[in-house]
Amino acid sequence: MSSDYGKQTIFQGGREIRTLADGKASWKAGGITIDWSTVPANSVNTTLPDGTIVPAGTKYIRYGTVMSRITASNKFGPADTTAADGRQLVTNAQRGNSFVLDRTITEAEYASNTVGDVYDGGNAFEARLLIGGTNQPTRQNFVDMFPKVTLTKD
């Protein structure tokens, strides 16, 4: 939604942080289609590690998120070990069905349903990946899922 009057501030400050260490990756040709219904809106203003402020009520997926295929729709959502739609499969059986999001994206962005900044191989900063947390793939799951990703210290 847009307005013809006044300044509209969506994001403030920050700089784009990516997960790739050198930009040389095995990119997913054509990208992936996101199922935004699998992404909850944040309930409070959120400041990301790069300083970007995401306003309350905004749906976003942070860089470093493992995106996995939803079996019924062939769309993708954040990997979630408690899901029951295909995103819970965090083993090497998911190879080719999971990718790493290299930059933060919000639902409000133009053409946010299709994202091209996803990869399954290359040099990635381990500390920037969302692994090992609640309902996230473990480090070992990640290594098994992405044998072509080399984890690098930040």
mmCIF file with all atom_site columns, C-alpha atoms in Angstrom:
data_model
loop_
_atom_site.group_PDB
_atom_site.id
_atom_site.type_symbol
_atom_site.label_atom_id
_atom_site.label_alt_id
_atom_site.label_comp_id
_atom_site.label_asym_id
_atom_site.label_entity_id
_atom_site.label_seq_id
_atom_site.pdbx_PDB_ins_code
_atom_site.Cartn_x
_atom_site.Cartn_y
_atom_site.Cartn_z
_atom_site.occupancy
_atom_site.B_iso_or_equiv
_atom_site.pdbx_formal_charge
_atom_site.auth_seq_id
_atom_site.auth_comp_id
_atom_site.auth_asym_id
_atom_site.auth_atom_id
_atom_site.pdbx_PDB_model_num
ATOM 1   C CA . MET A 1 1   ? 0.000  0.000   0.000   1.00 0.00 ? 1   MET A CA 1
ATOM 2   C CA . SER A 1 2   ? 1.348  3.443   -0.807  1.00 0.00 ? 2   SER A CA 1
ATOM 3   C CA . SER A 1 3   ? 0.574  7.044   0.012   1.00 0.00 ? 3   SER A CA 1
ATOM 4   C CA . ASP A 1 4   ? 1.035  10.198  -2.041  1.00 0.00 ? 4   ASP A CA 1
ATOM 5   C CA . TYR A 1 5   ? 1.537  12.333  1.079   1.00 0.00 ? 5   TYR A CA 1
ATOM 6   C CA . GLY A 1 6   ? 4.369  12.513  3.574   1.00 0.00 ? 6   GLY A CA 1
ATOM 7   C CA . LYS A 1 7   ? 7.486  10.500  4.072   1.00 0.00 ? 7   LYS A CA 1
ATOM 8   C CA . GLN A 1 8   ? 6.956  6.753   4.445   1.00 0.00 ? 8   GLN A CA 1
ATOM 9   C CA . THR A 1 9   ? 9.637  4.976   6.504   1.00 0.00 ? 9   THR A CA 1
ATOM 10  C CA . ILE A 1 10  ? 9.694  1.220   6.191   1.00 0.00 ? 10  ILE A CA 1
ATOM 11  C CA . PHE A 1 11  ? 13.212 0.298   7.312   1.00 0.00 ? 11  PHE A CA 1
ATOM 12  C CA . GLN A 1 12  ? 15.723 2.389   9.161   1.00 0.00 ? 12  GLN A CA 1
ATOM 13  C CA . GLY A 1 13  ? 19.502 2.208   9.203   1.00 0.00 ? 13  GLY A CA 1
ATOM 14  C CA . GLY A 1 14  ? 21.562 -0.873  8.806   1.00 0.00 ? 14  GLY A CA 1
ATOM 15  C CA . ARG A 1 15  ? 23.457 -2.376  5.966   1.00 0.00 ? 15  ARG A CA 1
ATOM 16  C CA . GLU A 1 16  ? 22.808 -5.544  4.099   1.00 0.00 ? 16  GLU A CA 1
ATOM 17  C CA . ILE A 1 17  ? 24.644 -8.500  5.571   1.00 0.00 ? 17  ILE A CA 1
ATOM 18  C CA . ARG A 1 18  ? 25.004 -11.662 3.580   1.00 0.00 ? 18  ARG A CA 1
ATOM 19  C CA . THR A 1 19  ? 25.993 -15.151 4.650   1.00 0.00 ? 19  THR A CA 1
ATOM 20  C CA . LEU A 1 20  ? 28.388 -15.935 1.828   1.00 0.00 ? 20  LEU A CA 1
ATOM 21  C CA . ALA A 1 21  ? 32.060 -15.359 2.536   1.00 0.00 ? 21  ALA A CA 1
ATOM 22  C CA . ASP A 1 22  ? 33.137 -14.786 -1.058  1.00 0.00 ? 22  ASP A CA 1
ATOM 23  C CA . GLY A 1 23  ? 30.007 -14.500 -3.215  1.00 0.00 ? 23  GLY A CA 1
ATOM 24  C CA . LYS A 1 24  ? 30.954 -17.627 -5.147  1.00 0.00 ? 24  LYS A CA 1
ATOM 25  C CA . ALA A 1 25  ? 28.063 -19.952 -4.571  1.00 0.00 ? 25  ALA A CA 1
ATOM 26  C CA . SER A 1 26  ? 25.991 -22.664 -6.105  1.00 0.00 ? 26  SER A CA 1
ATOM 27  C CA . TRP A 1 27  ? 22.918 -20.470 -6.619  1.00 0.00 ? 27  TRP A CA 1
ATOM 28  C CA . LYS A 1 28  ? 19.451 -21.951 -7.144  1.00 0.00 ? 28  LYS A CA 1
ATOM 29  C CA . ALA A 1 29  ? 18.622 -21.046 -10.731 1.00 0.00 ? 29  ALA A CA 1
ATOM 30  C CA . GLY A 1 30  ? 15.280 -19.257 -10.851 1.00 0.00 ? 30  GLY A CA 1
ATOM 31  C CA . GLY A 1 31  ? 15.181 -18.937 -7.069  1.00 0.00 ? 31  GLY A CA 1
ATOM 32  C CA . ILE A 1 32  ? 12.398 -20.233 -4.844  1.00 0.00 ? 32  ILE A CA 1
ATOM 33  C CA . THR A 1 33  ? 8.784  -19.289 -4.206  1.00 0.00 ? 33  THR A CA 1
ATOM 34  C CA . ILE A 1 34  ? 8.073  -18.428 -0.575  1.00 0.00 ? 34  ILE A CA 1
ATOM 35  C CA . ASP A 1 35  ? 4.901  -19.452 1.235   1.00 0.00 ? 35  ASP A CA 1
ATOM 36  C CA . TRP A 1 36  ? 4.493  -16.401 3.464   1.00 0.00 ? 36  TRP A CA 1
ATOM 37  C CA . SER A 1 37  ? 1.759  -18.141 5.490   1.00 0.00 ? 37  SER A CA 1
ATOM 38  C CA . THR A 1 38  ? 4.577  -20.123 7.183   1.00 0.00 ? 38  THR A CA 1
ATOM 39  C CA . VAL A 1 39  ? 6.194  -16.901 8.413   1.00 0.00 ? 39  VAL A CA 1
ATOM 40  C CA . PRO A 1 40  ? 4.717  -15.177 11.483  1.00 0.00 ? 40  PRO A CA 1
ATOM 41  C CA . ALA A 1 41  ? 4.659  -11.398 11.691  1.00 0.00 ? 41  ALA A CA 1
ATOM 42  C CA . ASN A 1 42  ? 6.945  -10.071 14.402  1.00 0.00 ? 42  ASN A CA 1
ATOM 43  C CA . SER A 1 43  ? 5.072  -8.658  17.377  1.00 0.00 ? 43  SER A CA 1
ATOM 44  C CA . VAL A 1 44  ? 7.542  -5.897  18.283  1.00 0.00 ? 44  VAL A CA 1
ATOM 45  C CA . ASN A 1 45  ? 10.028 -3.718  16.432  1.00 0.00 ? 45  ASN A CA 1
ATOM 46  C CA . THR A 1 46  ? 13.018 -5.930  15.736  1.00 0.00 ? 46  THR A CA 1
ATOM 47  C CA . THR A 1 47  ? 16.599 -4.763  15.231  1.00 0.00 ? 47  THR A CA 1
ATOM 48  C CA . LEU A 1 48  ? 18.614 -7.218  13.155  1.00 0.00 ? 48  LEU A CA 1
ATOM 49  C CA . PRO A 1 49  ? 22.361 -7.744  13.666  1.00 0.00 ? 49  PRO A CA 1
ATOM 50  C CA . ASP A 1 50  ? 23.060 -5.469  10.691  1.00 0.00 ? 50  ASP A CA 1
ATOM 51  C CA . GLY A 1 51  ? 21.184 -2.608  12.376  1.00 0.00 ? 51  GLY A CA 1
ATOM 52  C CA . THR A 1 52  ? 18.078 -2.858  10.186  1.00 0.00 ? 52  THR A CA 1
ATOM 53  C CA . ILE A 1 53  ? 14.876 -2.159  12.105  1.00 0.00 ? 53  ILE A CA 1
ATOM 54  C CA . VAL A 1 54  ? 11.899 -4.286  11.082  1.00 0.00 ? 54  VAL A CA 1
ATOM 55  C CA . PRO A 1 55  ? 8.653  -2.682  12.295  1.00 0.00 ? 55  PRO A CA 1
ATOM 56  C CA . ALA A 1 56  ? 6.162  -4.645  14.383  1.00 0.00 ? 56  ALA A CA 1
ATOM 57  C CA . GLY A 1 57  ? 3.613  -6.496  12.286  1.00 0.00 ? 57  GLY A CA 1
ATOM 58  C CA . THR A 1 58  ? 6.054  -7.135  9.417   1.00 0.00 ? 58  THR A CA 1
ATOM 59  C CA . LYS A 1 59  ? 6.726  -10.614 8.075   1.00 0.00 ? 59  LYS A CA 1
ATOM 60  C CA . TYR A 1 60  ? 10.404 -11.121 7.350   1.00 0.00 ? 60  TYR A CA 1
ATOM 61  C CA . ILE A 1 61  ? 12.939 -13.900 6.916   1.00 0.00 ? 61  ILE A CA 1
ATOM 62  C CA . ARG A 1 62  ? 16.444 -13.129 8.124   1.00 0.00 ? 62  ARG A CA 1
ATOM 63  C CA . TYR A 1 63  ? 19.574 -13.903 6.158   1.00 0.00 ? 63  TYR A CA 1
ATOM 64  C CA . GLY A 1 64  ? 21.042 -17.293 7.036   1.00 0.00 ? 64  GLY A CA 1
ATOM 65  C CA . THR A 1 65  ? 17.666 -19.033 7.299   1.00 0.00 ? 65  THR A CA 1
ATOM 66  C CA . VAL A 1 66  ? 17.442 -22.548 5.872   1.00 0.00 ? 66  VAL A CA 1
ATOM 67  C CA . MET A 1 67  ? 14.483 -22.600 3.477   1.00 0.00 ? 67  MET A CA 1
ATOM 68  C CA . SER A 1 68  ? 12.854 -25.998 2.882   1.00 0.00 ? 68  SER A CA 1
ATOM 69  C CA . ARG A 1 69  ? 10.279 -27.233 0.397   1.00 0.00 ? 69  ARG A CA 1
ATOM 70  C CA . ILE A 1 70  ? 6.685  -27.637 1.535   1.00 0.00 ? 70  ILE A CA 1
ATOM 71  C CA . THR A 1 71  ? 5.534  -30.993 0.199   1.00 0.00 ? 71  THR A CA 1
ATOM 72  C CA . ALA A 1 72  ? 1.948  -30.086 -0.749  1.00 0.00 ? 72  ALA A CA 1
ATOM 73  C CA . SER A 1 73  ? 2.628  -26.790 -2.527  1.00 0.00 ? 73  SER A CA 1
ATOM 74  C CA . ASN A 1 74  ? 6.279  -27.045 -3.661  1.00 0.00 ? 74  ASN A CA 1
ATOM 75  C CA . LYS A 1 75  ? 6.757  -23.571 -2.168  1.00 0.00 ? 75  LYS A CA 1
ATOM 76  C CA . PHE A 1 76  ? 9.383  -22.895 0.491   1.00 0.00 ? 76  PHE A CA 1
ATOM 77  C CA . GLY A 1 77  ? 9.289  -21.799 4.118   1.00 0.00 ? 77  GLY A CA 1
ATOM 78  C CA . PRO A 1 78  ? 11.795 -21.567 6.951   1.00 0.00 ? 78  PRO A CA 1
ATOM 79  C CA . ALA A 1 79  ? 12.992 -25.016 8.055   1.00 0.00 ? 79  ALA A CA 1
ATOM 80  C CA . ASP A 1 80  ? 11.175 -25.951 11.258  1.00 0.00 ? 80  ASP A CA 1
ATOM 81  C CA . THR A 1 81  ? 11.814 -29.216 13.104  1.00 0.00 ? 81  THR A CA 1
ATOM 82  C CA . THR A 1 82  ? 8.278  -29.099 14.551  1.00 0.00 ? 82  THR A CA 1
ATOM 83  C CA . ALA A 1 83  ? 6.465  -28.567 11.233  1.00 0.00 ? 83  ALA A CA 1
ATOM 84  C CA . ALA A 1 84  ? 4.476  -31.341 9.569   1.00 0.00 ? 84  ALA A CA 1
ATOM 85  C CA . ASP A 1 85  ? 4.509  -30.093 5.976   1.00 0.00 ? 85  ASP A CA 1
ATOM 86  C CA . GLY A 1 86  ? 7.965  -31.149 4.754   1.00 0.00 ? 86  GLY A CA 1
ATOM 87  C CA . ARG A 1 87  ? 9.966  -28.325 6.321   1.00 0.00 ? 87  ARG A CA 1
ATOM 88  C CA . GLN A 1 88  ? 10.791 -30.581 9.289   1.00 0.00 ? 88  GLN A CA 1
ATOM 89  C CA . LEU A 1 89  ? 12.979 -32.877 7.171   1.00 0.00 ? 89  LEU A CA 1
ATOM 90  C CA . VAL A 1 90  ? 16.426 -31.698 8.209   1.00 0.00 ? 90  VAL A CA 1
ATOM 91  C CA . THR A 1 91  ? 18.550 -34.572 6.962   1.00 0.00 ? 91  THR A CA 1
ATOM 92  C CA . ASN A 1 92  ? 20.525 -35.317 3.829   1.00 0.00 ? 92  ASN A CA 1
ATOM 93  C CA . ALA A 1 93  ? 17.252 -36.626 2.312   1.00 0.00 ? 93  ALA A CA 1
ATOM 94  C CA . GLN A 1 94  ? 16.382 -32.948 1.793   1.00 0.00 ? 94  GLN A CA 1
ATOM 95  C CA . ARG A 1 95  ? 19.273 -32.317 -0.610  1.00 0.00 ? 95  ARG A CA 1
ATOM 96  C CA . GLY A 1 96  ? 17.964 -30.284 -3.525  1.00 0.00 ? 96  GLY A CA 1
ATOM 97  C CA . ASN A 1 97  ? 14.878 -29.360 -1.514  1.00 0.00 ? 97  ASN A CA 1
ATOM 98  C CA . SER A 1 98  ? 16.552 -26.952 0.888   1.00 0.00 ? 98  SER A CA 1
ATOM 99  C CA . PHE A 1 99  ? 18.532 -23.781 0.310   1.00 0.00 ? 99  PHE A CA 1
ATOM 100 C CA . VAL A 1 100 ? 20.099 -21.017 2.411   1.00 0.00 ? 100 VAL A CA 1
ATOM 101 C CA . LEU A 1 101 ? 18.695 -17.497 2.178   1.00 0.00 ? 101 LEU A CA 1
ATOM 102 C CA . ASP A 1 102 ? 21.616 -15.136 1.608   1.00 0.00 ? 102 ASP A CA 1
ATOM 103 C CA . ARG A 1 103 ? 19.888 -11.849 2.498   1.00 0.00 ? 103 ARG A CA 1
ATOM 104 C CA . THR A 1 104 ? 16.975 -10.642 4.611   1.00 0.00 ? 104 THR A CA 1
ATOM 105 C CA . ILE A 1 105 ? 13.656 -10.324 2.796   1.00 0.00 ? 105 ILE A CA 1
ATOM 106 C CA . THR A 1 106 ? 10.283 -8.953  3.880   1.00 0.00 ? 106 THR A CA 1
ATOM 107 C CA . GLU A 1 107 ? 6.856  -9.782  2.564   1.00 0.00 ? 107 GLU A CA 1
ATOM 108 C CA . ALA A 1 108 ? 6.351  -6.088  1.766   1.00 0.00 ? 108 ALA A CA 1
ATOM 109 C CA . GLU A 1 109 ? 9.203  -6.042  -0.761  1.00 0.00 ? 109 GLU A CA 1
ATOM 110 C CA . TYR A 1 110 ? 8.314  -5.935  -4.428  1.00 0.00 ? 110 TYR A CA 1
ATOM 111 C CA . ALA A 1 111 ? 8.046  -9.476  -5.860  1.00 0.00 ? 111 ALA A CA 1
ATOM 112 C CA . SER A 1 112 ? 8.855  -11.014 -2.465  1.00 0.00 ? 112 SER A CA 1
ATOM 113 C CA . ASN A 1 113 ? 7.101  -14.263 -3.366  1.00 0.00 ? 113 ASN A CA 1
ATOM 114 C CA . THR A 1 114 ? 10.040 -15.289 -5.563  1.00 0.00 ? 114 THR A CA 1
ATOM 115 C CA . VAL A 1 115 ? 13.547 -14.923 -4.150  1.00 0.00 ? 115 VAL A CA 1
ATOM 116 C CA . GLY A 1 116 ? 16.701 -15.569 -6.118  1.00 0.00 ? 116 GLY A CA 1
ATOM 117 C CA . ASP A 1 117 ? 19.247 -15.096 -3.336  1.00 0.00 ? 117 ASP A CA 1
ATOM 118 C CA . VAL A 1 118 ? 19.363 -18.743 -2.225  1.00 0.00 ? 118 VAL A CA 1
ATOM 119 C CA . TYR A 1 119 ? 22.203 -21.237 -2.505  1.00 0.00 ? 119 TYR A CA 1
ATOM 120 C CA . ASP A 1 120 ? 23.219 -24.762 -1.574  1.00 0.00 ? 120 ASP A CA 1
ATOM 121 C CA . GLY A 1 121 ? 26.978 -24.545 -2.002  1.00 0.00 ? 121 GLY A CA 1
ATOM 122 C CA . GLY A 1 122 ? 29.861 -22.147 -1.409  1.00 0.00 ? 122 GLY A CA 1
ATOM 123 C CA . ASN A 1 123 ? 31.790 -20.600 1.485   1.00 0.00 ? 123 ASN A CA 1
ATOM 124 C CA . ALA A 1 124 ? 29.410 -19.404 4.201   1.00 0.00 ? 124 ALA A CA 1
ATOM 125 C CA . PHE A 1 125 ? 30.029 -17.589 7.470   1.00 0.00 ? 125 PHE A CA 1
ATOM 126 C CA . GLU A 1 126 ? 28.857 -20.093 10.089  1.00 0.00 ? 126 GLU A CA 1
ATOM 127 C CA . ALA A 1 127 ? 27.987 -17.432 12.687  1.00 0.00 ? 127 ALA A CA 1
ATOM 128 C CA . ARG A 1 128 ? 25.531 -15.820 10.249  1.00 0.00 ? 128 ARG A CA 1
ATOM 129 C CA . LEU A 1 129 ? 23.520 -19.009 9.715   1.00 0.00 ? 129 LEU A CA 1
ATOM 130 C CA . LEU A 1 130 ? 20.372 -19.666 11.724  1.00 0.00 ? 130 LEU A CA 1
ATOM 131 C CA . ILE A 1 131 ? 21.212 -23.167 12.888  1.00 0.00 ? 131 ILE A CA 1
ATOM 132 C CA . GLY A 1 132 ? 21.210 -24.828 16.286  1.00 0.00 ? 132 GLY A CA 1
ATOM 133 C CA . GLY A 1 133 ? 18.428 -22.679 17.754  1.00 0.00 ? 133 GLY A CA 1
ATOM 134 C CA . THR A 1 134 ? 14.892 -23.577 18.756  1.00 0.00 ? 134 THR A CA 1
ATOM 135 C CA . ASN A 1 135 ? 13.147 -25.511 15.940  1.00 0.00 ? 135 ASN A CA 1
ATOM 136 C CA . GLN A 1 136 ? 16.147 -24.932 13.641  1.00 0.00 ? 136 GLN A CA 1
ATOM 137 C CA . PRO A 1 137 ? 18.377 -27.561 12.024  1.00 0.00 ? 137 PRO A CA 1
ATOM 138 C CA . THR A 1 138 ? 21.404 -28.485 14.114  1.00 0.00 ? 138 THR A CA 1
ATOM 139 C CA . ARG A 1 139 ? 24.903 -27.790 12.846  1.00 0.00 ? 139 ARG A CA 1
ATOM 140 C CA . GLN A 1 140 ? 25.258 -31.477 11.930  1.00 0.00 ? 140 GLN A CA 1
ATOM 141 C CA . ASN A 1 141 ? 21.895 -31.406 10.104  1.00 0.00 ? 141 ASN A CA 1
ATOM 142 C CA . PHE A 1 142 ? 23.155 -28.390 8.157   1.00 0.00 ? 142 PHE A CA 1
ATOM 143 C CA . VAL A 1 143 ? 26.422 -30.100 7.219   1.00 0.00 ? 143 VAL A CA 1
ATOM 144 C CA . ASP A 1 144 ? 24.484 -33.187 6.067   1.00 0.00 ? 144 ASP A CA 1
ATOM 145 C CA . MET A 1 145 ? 21.963 -31.120 4.083   1.00 0.00 ? 145 MET A CA 1
ATOM 146 C CA . PHE A 1 146 ? 24.574 -28.942 2.379   1.00 0.00 ? 146 PHE A CA 1
ATOM 147 C CA . PRO A 1 147 ? 27.715 -30.982 1.639   1.00 0.00 ? 147 PRO A CA 1
ATOM 148 C CA . LYS A 1 148 ? 28.838 -28.319 -0.877  1.00 0.00 ? 148 LYS A CA 1
ATOM 149 C CA . VAL A 1 149 ? 28.812 -25.539 1.765   1.00 0.00 ? 149 VAL A CA 1
ATOM 150 C CA . THR A 1 150 ? 32.111 -24.865 3.505   1.00 0.00 ? 150 THR A CA 1
ATOM 151 C CA . LEU A 1 151 ? 31.609 -23.245 6.913   1.00 0.00 ? 151 LEU A CA 1
ATOM 152 C CA . THR A 1 152 ? 33.935 -20.312 7.541   1.00 0.00 ? 152 THR A CA 1
ATOM 153 C CA . LYS A 1 153 ? 34.645 -18.299 10.693  1.00 0.00 ? 153 LYS A CA 1
ATOM 154 C CA . ASP A 1 154 ? 33.329 -14.710 10.607  1.00 0.00 ? 154 ASP A CA 1
#
